[in-house]
Amino acid sequence: MTIFVDVPDLWGAVGLAEYPLVIGEAVDFTDCVNGPPFGVTSCADLDIVMVDQDAQRLRYGGGGVDRCVERPTEMSADAFLPVE
């Protein structure tokens, strides 16, 4: 995974607090994380992720494309929100 936005509270909320996430640098977490919101595939997953609403909402790419072949060009309507 490569992050492009620094939102440590969100990364902690989805189980990535222990990973050395650095903006713009890829980190392989396939041995430790596999489940919502992360599904590990056997290919370089070309998905996109949007963090918005003041880092309170996480959305993935939509459009039903094969992410092993191409990157989505739109966002899914589904969203992950923090549980309080």
PDB file of C-alpha atoms in Angstrom:
ATOM      1  CA  MET A   1       0.000   0.000   0.000  1.00  0.00           C
ATOM      2  CA  THR A   2       1.161   3.520  -0.772  1.00  0.00           C
ATOM      3  CA  ILE A   3      -0.389   6.396   1.150  1.00  0.00           C
ATOM      4  CA  PHE A   4      -0.530   9.938  -0.170  1.00  0.00           C
ATOM      5  CA  VAL A   5      -2.244  11.624   2.805  1.00  0.00           C
ATOM      6  CA  ASP A   6      -1.030  11.622   6.419  1.00  0.00           C
ATOM      7  CA  VAL A   7      -4.035  10.703   8.595  1.00  0.00           C
ATOM      8  CA  PRO A   8      -2.606   8.633  11.492  1.00  0.00           C
ATOM      9  CA  ASP A   9      -5.934   8.443  13.353  1.00  0.00           C
ATOM     10  CA  LEU A  10      -7.561   6.800  10.333  1.00  0.00           C
ATOM     11  CA  TRP A  11      -4.665   4.388   9.778  1.00  0.00           C
ATOM     12  CA  GLY A  12      -4.898   3.385  13.445  1.00  0.00           C
ATOM     13  CA  ALA A  13      -8.662   2.889  13.168  1.00  0.00           C
ATOM     14  CA  VAL A  14      -8.218   0.394  10.313  1.00  0.00           C
ATOM     15  CA  GLY A  15      -5.432  -1.561  12.021  1.00  0.00           C
ATOM     16  CA  LEU A  16      -2.382   0.033  10.432  1.00  0.00           C
ATOM     17  CA  ALA A  17      -1.048   1.985  13.432  1.00  0.00           C
ATOM     18  CA  GLU A  18       1.992  -0.309  13.791  1.00  0.00           C
ATOM     19  CA  TYR A  19       3.137  -0.021  10.164  1.00  0.00           C
ATOM     20  CA  PRO A  20       5.858   2.439   9.151  1.00  0.00           C
ATOM     21  CA  LEU A  21       3.626   4.334   6.712  1.00  0.00           C
ATOM     22  CA  VAL A  22       5.487   7.077   4.857  1.00  0.00           C
ATOM     23  CA  ILE A  23       3.768   9.292   2.314  1.00  0.00           C
ATOM     24  CA  GLY A  24       4.639   8.164  -1.204  1.00  0.00           C
ATOM     25  CA  GLU A  25       6.450   4.944  -0.182  1.00  0.00           C
ATOM     26  CA  ALA A  26       4.952   1.480  -0.742  1.00  0.00           C
ATOM     27  CA  VAL A  27       4.595  -0.827   2.287  1.00  0.00           C
ATOM     28  CA  ASP A  28       3.853  -4.554   1.948  1.00  0.00           C
ATOM     29  CA  PHE A  29       1.430  -5.642   4.665  1.00  0.00           C
ATOM     30  CA  THR A  30       0.114  -8.860   3.064  1.00  0.00           C
ATOM     31  CA  ASP A  31       1.425 -11.055   5.894  1.00  0.00           C
ATOM     32  CA  CYS A  32      -0.444  -9.105   8.575  1.00  0.00           C
ATOM     33  CA  VAL A  33      -3.643  -7.569   7.190  1.00  0.00           C
ATOM     34  CA  ASN A  34      -6.324  -9.306   5.153  1.00  0.00           C
ATOM     35  CA  GLY A  35      -9.909  -8.358   5.751  1.00  0.00           C
ATOM     36  CA  PRO A  36     -12.172  -5.368   5.724  1.00  0.00           C
ATOM     37  CA  PRO A  37     -11.343  -2.803   4.717  1.00  0.00           C
ATOM     38  CA  PHE A  38      -8.297  -4.487   3.109  1.00  0.00           C
ATOM     39  CA  GLY A  39      -8.532  -7.511   0.847  1.00  0.00           C
ATOM     40  CA  VAL A  40      -5.098  -8.792  -0.156  1.00  0.00           C
ATOM     41  CA  THR A  41      -4.868 -10.102  -3.728  1.00  0.00           C
ATOM     42  CA  SER A  42      -2.216 -12.073  -5.584  1.00  0.00           C
ATOM     43  CA  CYS A  43      -1.550  -9.133  -7.918  1.00  0.00           C
ATOM     44  CA  ALA A  44      -0.577  -5.478  -7.584  1.00  0.00           C
ATOM     45  CA  ASP A  45      -4.018  -4.174  -6.615  1.00  0.00           C
ATOM     46  CA  LEU A  46      -4.657  -0.996  -8.605  1.00  0.00           C
ATOM     47  CA  ASP A  47      -7.437   0.316  -6.379  1.00  0.00           C
ATOM     48  CA  ILE A  48      -7.848   3.943  -5.331  1.00  0.00           C
ATOM     49  CA  VAL A  49      -8.786   5.187  -1.863  1.00  0.00           C
ATOM     50  CA  MET A  50     -10.244   8.535  -0.847  1.00  0.00           C
ATOM     51  CA  VAL A  51     -10.051   9.937   2.668  1.00  0.00           C
ATOM     52  CA  ASP A  52     -12.398  12.895   3.120  1.00  0.00           C
ATOM     53  CA  GLN A  53     -14.787  14.596   5.541  1.00  0.00           C
ATOM     54  CA  ASP A  54     -11.897  15.696   7.781  1.00  0.00           C
ATOM     55  CA  ALA A  55     -10.382  12.176   7.748  1.00  0.00           C
ATOM     56  CA  GLN A  56     -13.644  10.646   8.983  1.00  0.00           C
ATOM     57  CA  ARG A  57     -14.628   8.736   5.828  1.00  0.00           C
ATOM     58  CA  LEU A  58     -12.715   6.128   3.796  1.00  0.00           C
ATOM     59  CA  ARG A  59     -13.908   5.167   0.298  1.00  0.00           C
ATOM     60  CA  TYR A  60     -12.508   2.841  -2.380  1.00  0.00           C
ATOM     61  CA  GLY A  61     -12.734   2.865  -6.152  1.00  0.00           C
ATOM     62  CA  GLY A  62     -15.917   1.672  -7.806  1.00  0.00           C
ATOM     63  CA  GLY A  63     -17.058   0.737 -11.249  1.00  0.00           C
ATOM     64  CA  GLY A  64     -16.550  -3.017 -11.053  1.00  0.00           C
ATOM     65  CA  VAL A  65     -13.185  -3.119 -12.874  1.00  0.00           C
ATOM     66  CA  ASP A  66     -10.601  -5.885 -12.462  1.00  0.00           C
ATOM     67  CA  ARG A  67      -8.090  -4.147 -10.172  1.00  0.00           C
ATOM     68  CA  CYS A  68      -5.355  -6.584 -11.243  1.00  0.00           C
ATOM     69  CA  VAL A  69      -5.647  -5.104 -14.742  1.00  0.00           C
ATOM     70  CA  GLU A  70      -6.816  -1.491 -14.417  1.00  0.00           C
ATOM     71  CA  ARG A  71      -7.367   1.246 -11.851  1.00  0.00           C
ATOM     72  CA  PRO A  72     -10.960   2.419 -11.191  1.00  0.00           C
ATOM     73  CA  THR A  73     -11.832   5.882 -12.450  1.00  0.00           C
ATOM     74  CA  GLU A  74     -14.715   6.543 -10.050  1.00  0.00           C
ATOM     75  CA  MET A  75     -15.358   6.171  -6.322  1.00  0.00           C
ATOM     76  CA  SER A  76     -17.677   3.584  -4.779  1.00  0.00           C
ATOM     77  CA  ALA A  77     -20.763   4.852  -2.965  1.00  0.00           C
ATOM     78  CA  ASP A  78     -19.850   2.550  -0.034  1.00  0.00           C
ATOM     79  CA  ALA A  79     -17.880   4.144   2.798  1.00  0.00           C
ATOM     80  CA  PHE A  80     -16.079   3.180   6.015  1.00  0.00           C
ATOM     81  CA  LEU A  81     -16.785   5.517   8.951  1.00  0.00           C
ATOM     82  CA  PRO A  82     -15.338   5.544  12.477  1.00  0.00           C
ATOM     83  CA  VAL A  83     -17.391   3.793  15.136  1.00  0.00           C
ATOM     84  CA  GLU A  84     -17.870   5.757  18.300  1.00  0.00           C
TER      85      GLU A  84
END
